[in-house]
mmCIF file of C-alpha atoms in Angstrom:
data_model
loop_
_atom_site.group_PDB
_atom_site.id
_atom_site.type_symbol
_atom_site.label_atom_id
_atom_site.label_comp_id
_atom_site.label_asym_id
_atom_site.label_seq_id
_atom_site.Cartn_x
_atom_site.Cartn_y
_atom_site.Cartn_z
ATOM 1 C CA MET A 207 -15.937 -67.430 -32.360
ATOM 2 C CA MET A 208 -12.837 -65.513 -32.990
ATOM 3 C CA TYR A 209 -12.804 -63.108 -29.477
ATOM 4 C CA ILE A 210 -10.279 -59.288 -29.827
ATOM 5 C CA ASN A 211 -8.572 -59.130 -27.467
ATOM 6 C CA LYS A 212 -8.724 -54.715 -27.067
ATOM 7 C CA GLN A 213 -5.704 -53.226 -24.219
ATOM 8 C CA GLN A 214 -7.461 -50.910 -21.696
ATOM 9 C CA GLY A 215 -5.025 -47.703 -20.412
ATOM 10 C CA PHE A 216 -4.499 -44.815 -22.254
ATOM 11 C CA THR A 217 -1.759 -43.580 -24.729
ATOM 12 C CA LEU A 218 0.661 -41.876 -24.421
ATOM 13 C CA VAL A 219 -1.126 -38.940 -26.658
ATOM 14 C CA GLU A 220 -3.790 -39.303 -24.625
ATOM 15 C CA ILE A 221 -1.026 -39.125 -21.483
ATOM 16 C CA ALA A 222 0.414 -35.614 -23.083
ATOM 17 C CA ILE A 223 -2.081 -34.363 -24.189
ATOM 18 C CA VAL A 224 -4.073 -34.745 -20.182
ATOM 19 C CA LEU A 225 -0.463 -32.875 -19.152
ATOM 20 C CA VAL A 226 -0.369 -30.102 -21.335
ATOM 21 C CA ILE A 227 -3.363 -29.694 -20.483
ATOM 22 C CA ILE A 228 -2.707 -29.119 -16.633
ATOM 23 C CA GLY A 229 -0.019 -27.424 -17.105
ATOM 24 C CA LEU A 230 -1.738 -25.069 -18.741
ATOM 25 C CA LEU A 231 -4.510 -24.449 -16.496
ATOM 26 C CA LEU A 232 -1.301 -24.317 -13.894
ATOM 27 C CA GLY A 233 0.373 -21.405 -15.220
ATOM 28 C CA GLY A 234 -3.022 -19.990 -15.567
ATOM 29 C CA VAL A 235 -3.760 -20.261 -11.322
ATOM 30 C CA LEU A 236 -0.215 -18.755 -10.926
ATOM 31 C CA LYS A 237 -0.041 -15.979 -13.257
ATOM 32 C CA GLY A 238 -3.507 -14.418 -12.884
ATOM 33 C CA GLN A 239 -1.852 -14.883 -8.292
ATOM 34 C CA GLU A 240 0.866 -13.131 -10.066
ATOM 35 C CA MET A 241 -2.298 -10.000 -11.046
ATOM 36 C CA ILE A 242 -3.720 -9.845 -7.815
ATOM 37 C CA LYS A 243 -0.927 -9.768 -6.419
ATOM 38 C CA SER A 244 0.721 -7.085 -8.341
ATOM 39 C CA ALA A 245 -2.917 -4.765 -8.626
ATOM 40 C CA LYS A 246 -3.429 -4.820 -4.851
ATOM 41 C CA VAL A 247 0.212 -3.253 -5.150
ATOM 42 C CA LYS A 248 -0.609 -0.516 -7.125
ATOM 43 C CA SER A 249 -3.621 -0.229 -5.213
ATOM 44 C CA GLN A 250 -1.760 0.284 -3.341
ATOM 45 C CA MET A 251 0.111 3.301 -4.473
ATOM 46 C CA GLN A 252 -3.370 4.963 -5.759
ATOM 47 C CA GLN A 253 -3.651 4.934 -2.116
ATOM 48 C CA LEU A 254 -0.778 6.723 -0.630
ATOM 49 C CA ASP A 255 -0.771 9.052 -4.261
ATOM 50 C CA GLY A 256 -3.653 10.175 -2.854
ATOM 51 C CA ILE A 257 -3.406 10.772 0.169
ATOM 52 C CA SER A 258 -0.769 13.035 -0.333
ATOM 53 C CA ALA A 259 -2.749 15.071 -2.630
ATOM 54 C CA ALA A 260 -4.873 15.065 -0.531
ATOM 55 C CA PHE A 261 -2.521 16.365 2.022
ATOM 56 C CA ASN A 262 -1.856 18.965 -0.856
ATOM 57 C CA THR A 263 -5.184 19.836 -1.154
ATOM 58 C CA TYR A 264 -6.108 20.485 2.836
ATOM 59 C CA GLN A 265 -2.929 23.183 2.517
ATOM 60 C CA ASP A 266 -4.229 24.708 -0.989
ATOM 61 C CA LYS A 267 -7.533 24.739 0.099
ATOM 62 C CA TYR A 268 -7.294 26.417 3.627
ATOM 63 C CA GLY A 269 -4.156 27.973 3.996
ATOM 64 C CA ALA A 270 -2.783 25.618 5.894
ATOM 65 C CA LEU A 271 -1.176 22.244 7.070
ATOM 66 C CA PRO A 272 -3.882 19.165 7.930
ATOM 67 C CA GLY A 273 -3.639 18.980 12.004
ATOM 68 C CA ASP A 274 -1.687 22.422 12.475
ATOM 69 C CA ASP A 275 -4.540 23.815 11.326
ATOM 70 C CA ASN A 276 -5.308 26.152 14.465
ATOM 71 C CA ASN A 277 -8.577 27.241 12.731
ATOM 72 C CA ALA A 278 -9.147 23.439 11.766
ATOM 73 C CA SER A 279 -13.066 23.680 13.376
ATOM 74 C CA ALA A 280 -14.128 26.614 10.719
ATOM 75 C CA ASN A 281 -12.378 25.765 8.235
ATOM 76 C CA THR A 282 -13.921 22.315 7.951
ATOM 77 C CA GLY A 283 -17.189 23.526 9.394
ATOM 78 C CA VAL A 284 -16.575 20.670 11.844
ATOM 79 C CA ALA A 285 -16.440 21.258 15.585
ATOM 80 C CA GLY A 286 -15.038 19.858 17.555
ATOM 81 C CA LEU A 287 -11.459 18.827 16.416
ATOM 82 C CA THR A 288 -8.421 19.276 17.141
ATOM 83 C CA ALA A 289 -6.388 22.283 16.687
ATOM 84 C CA GLY A 290 -2.430 22.203 15.230
ATOM 85 C CA ASN A 291 -0.399 25.262 17.284
ATOM 86 C CA ALA A 292 0.039 27.122 13.404
ATOM 87 C CA ASN A 293 3.110 27.160 13.082
ATOM 88 C CA GLY A 294 3.255 26.510 9.251
ATOM 89 C CA VAL A 295 5.656 22.897 10.372
ATOM 90 C CA TYR A 296 3.675 19.588 10.938
ATOM 91 C CA SER A 297 4.884 18.832 13.668
ATOM 92 C CA SER A 298 5.625 14.866 15.227
ATOM 93 C CA ALA A 299 4.753 16.456 18.577
ATOM 94 C CA GLU A 300 1.428 17.324 17.679
ATOM 95 C CA GLY A 301 0.835 13.919 16.774
ATOM 96 C CA ASP A 302 -0.853 12.657 13.203
ATOM 97 C CA ARG A 303 -4.560 12.137 14.047
ATOM 98 C CA GLY A 304 -5.104 15.849 14.338
ATOM 99 C CA VAL A 305 -4.289 15.362 9.825
ATOM 100 C CA TRP A 306 -6.127 12.405 10.256
ATOM 101 C CA GLU A 307 -8.946 14.644 11.407
ATOM 102 C CA HIS A 308 -8.551 17.547 9.463
ATOM 103 C CA LEU A 309 -7.867 15.844 5.840
ATOM 104 C CA GLU A 310 -11.877 13.361 6.807
ATOM 105 C CA ALA A 311 -13.584 16.254 7.954
ATOM 106 C CA ALA A 312 -12.265 18.460 4.835
ATOM 107 C CA ASN A 313 -14.190 16.038 3.517
ATOM 108 C CA LEU A 314 -10.879 14.277 2.041
ATOM 109 C CA LEU A 315 -9.935 10.838 2.776
ATOM 110 C CA ALA A 316 -13.403 8.606 0.774
ATOM 111 C CA GLY A 317 -13.425 4.879 1.327
ATOM 112 C CA TYR A 318 -10.138 5.011 4.789
ATOM 113 C CA ALA A 319 -10.448 2.623 7.632
ATOM 114 C CA ALA A 320 -10.026 3.795 10.731
ATOM 115 C CA ALA A 321 -6.809 2.524 13.412
ATOM 116 C CA ALA A 322 -8.231 2.074 17.052
ATOM 117 C CA ASN A 323 -5.755 4.932 17.119
ATOM 118 C CA GLY A 324 -7.517 7.572 14.721
ATOM 119 C CA ARG A 325 -4.938 6.438 11.683
ATOM 120 C CA PHE A 326 -5.946 5.217 9.507
ATOM 121 C CA LEU A 327 -6.032 1.401 7.320
ATOM 122 C CA ASN A 328 -4.081 0.983 3.981
ATOM 123 C CA LYS A 329 -4.739 -2.392 1.803
ATOM 124 C CA TYR A 330 -3.007 -3.971 4.097
ATOM 125 C CA GLY A 331 -4.546 -3.728 7.018
ATOM 126 C CA GLN A 332 -2.199 -1.960 8.073
ATOM 127 C CA GLN A 333 -1.313 1.701 9.681
ATOM 128 C CA THR A 334 -0.565 4.560 7.620
ATOM 129 C CA PHE A 335 1.030 7.746 8.860
ATOM 130 C CA PHE A 336 2.610 11.150 8.895
ATOM 131 C CA ARG A 337 5.566 11.684 10.163
ATOM 132 C CA SER A 338 8.402 14.931 9.470
ATOM 133 C CA ASN A 339 11.708 14.895 8.432
ATOM 134 C CA TYR A 340 11.820 10.883 8.579
ATOM 135 C CA ALA A 341 13.712 8.695 7.036
ATOM 136 C CA GLY A 342 15.513 11.303 6.084
ATOM 137 C CA LEU A 343 13.204 12.512 3.628
ATOM 138 C CA ASN A 344 11.616 16.878 4.491
ATOM 139 C CA GLY A 345 8.706 18.228 5.428
ATOM 140 C CA SER A 346 5.574 16.032 5.942
ATOM 141 C CA ILE A 347 6.040 12.830 5.679
ATOM 142 C CA VAL A 348 3.349 9.555 4.359
ATOM 143 C CA CYS A 349 4.162 6.203 5.649
ATOM 144 C CA ILE A 350 2.545 2.651 5.646
ATOM 145 C CA SER A 351 2.642 -0.483 7.006
ATOM 146 C CA VAL A 352 3.441 -3.180 5.113
ATOM 147 C CA PRO A 353 4.588 -6.204 3.777
ATOM 148 C CA ASN A 354 9.094 -6.508 3.194
ATOM 149 C CA GLU A 355 8.207 -7.894 -0.991
ATOM 150 C CA VAL A 356 5.287 -4.563 -1.256
ATOM 151 C CA ALA A 357 7.744 -2.297 0.191
ATOM 152 C CA ARG A 358 10.185 -4.045 -1.868
ATOM 153 C CA GLU A 359 7.272 -3.453 -5.127
ATOM 154 C CA ILE A 360 6.710 -0.494 -4.037
ATOM 155 C CA ASP A 361 10.386 0.944 -4.124
ATOM 156 C CA ARG A 362 10.407 0.104 -7.472
ATOM 157 C CA LYS A 363 8.371 1.299 -8.553
ATOM 158 C CA VAL A 364 8.797 4.475 -7.620
ATOM 159 C CA ASP A 365 12.585 4.637 -8.332
ATOM 160 C CA ASP A 366 15.566 3.218 -6.727
ATOM 161 C CA GLY A 367 13.966 -0.148 -5.088
ATOM 162 C CA ASP A 368 17.056 1.358 -1.818
ATOM 163 C CA GLY A 369 14.779 1.447 1.362
ATOM 164 C CA ALA A 370 18.196 3.923 2.406
ATOM 165 C CA SER A 371 17.497 6.214 -0.724
ATOM 166 C CA GLY A 372 15.960 8.329 -3.614
ATOM 167 C CA ALA A 373 12.129 9.951 -3.323
ATOM 168 C CA MET A 374 10.926 6.616 -0.754
ATOM 169 C CA ARG A 375 11.981 5.525 1.720
ATOM 170 C CA SER A 376 11.883 2.403 4.919
ATOM 171 C CA ASN A 377 12.645 2.405 7.927
ATOM 172 C CA ASN A 378 15.161 -0.391 7.218
ATOM 173 C CA GLN A 379 17.154 1.786 5.683
ATOM 174 C CA ALA A 380 18.933 -0.450 3.874
ATOM 175 C CA ALA A 381 17.618 -2.892 1.911
ATOM 176 C CA TYR A 382 14.247 -5.059 2.258
ATOM 177 C CA PRO A 383 15.350 -8.040 4.182
ATOM 178 C CA ALA A 384 13.495 -10.974 2.828
ATOM 179 C CA ASN A 385 11.314 -12.704 5.709
ATOM 180 C CA ASN A 386 8.125 -11.446 5.784
ATOM 181 C CA GLY A 387 7.893 -9.065 8.090
ATOM 182 C CA ASN A 388 6.296 -5.225 7.511
ATOM 183 C CA SER A 389 8.740 -2.565 6.351
ATOM 184 C CA TRP A 390 7.406 1.004 6.518
ATOM 185 C CA VAL A 391 7.172 2.749 3.513
ATOM 186 C CA CYS A 392 7.529 7.064 3.675
ATOM 187 C CA THR A 393 7.109 10.315 1.417
ATOM 188 C CA ALA A 394 6.688 13.232 1.155
ATOM 189 C CA ALA A 395 3.379 14.470 1.481
#
């Protein structure tokens, strides 16, 4: 009887096909992670735009800046709100807690999570806050704390990618650091 000796193992073509499939899967996973990151940045930008819109809507509706409104309780119908000094300018000295209280009482901040100090948490679980005439911007300024690479991406999408110039500014006042710390990204409300 003749025995046919069969080789066992994979051919080069089979190995090549497996490597191509692994490469496609790996490429898809990496692209998917990039898309998720990009969507989160876009969502953060939309949240920042929503805060600015709420701030301006309050001003249009009640004729006062949120946080500076000395008739906030009467305007919004919510008793016990912190009253501003009604000088027509939001002041950091008044604290931004009043801004958030007034916006929330006017039902302009749906879906925002409050931090322990009365500020709101952004999409990255960091604080969002208001300042006046901050980082080279004038007027009422809304700032968010985000990872540096996110700050860089937001600034690049909004204007020039430089934290010291343009409509979007950073507390770093220069190119965003390469480390994985946080930056404040600020824009006019």
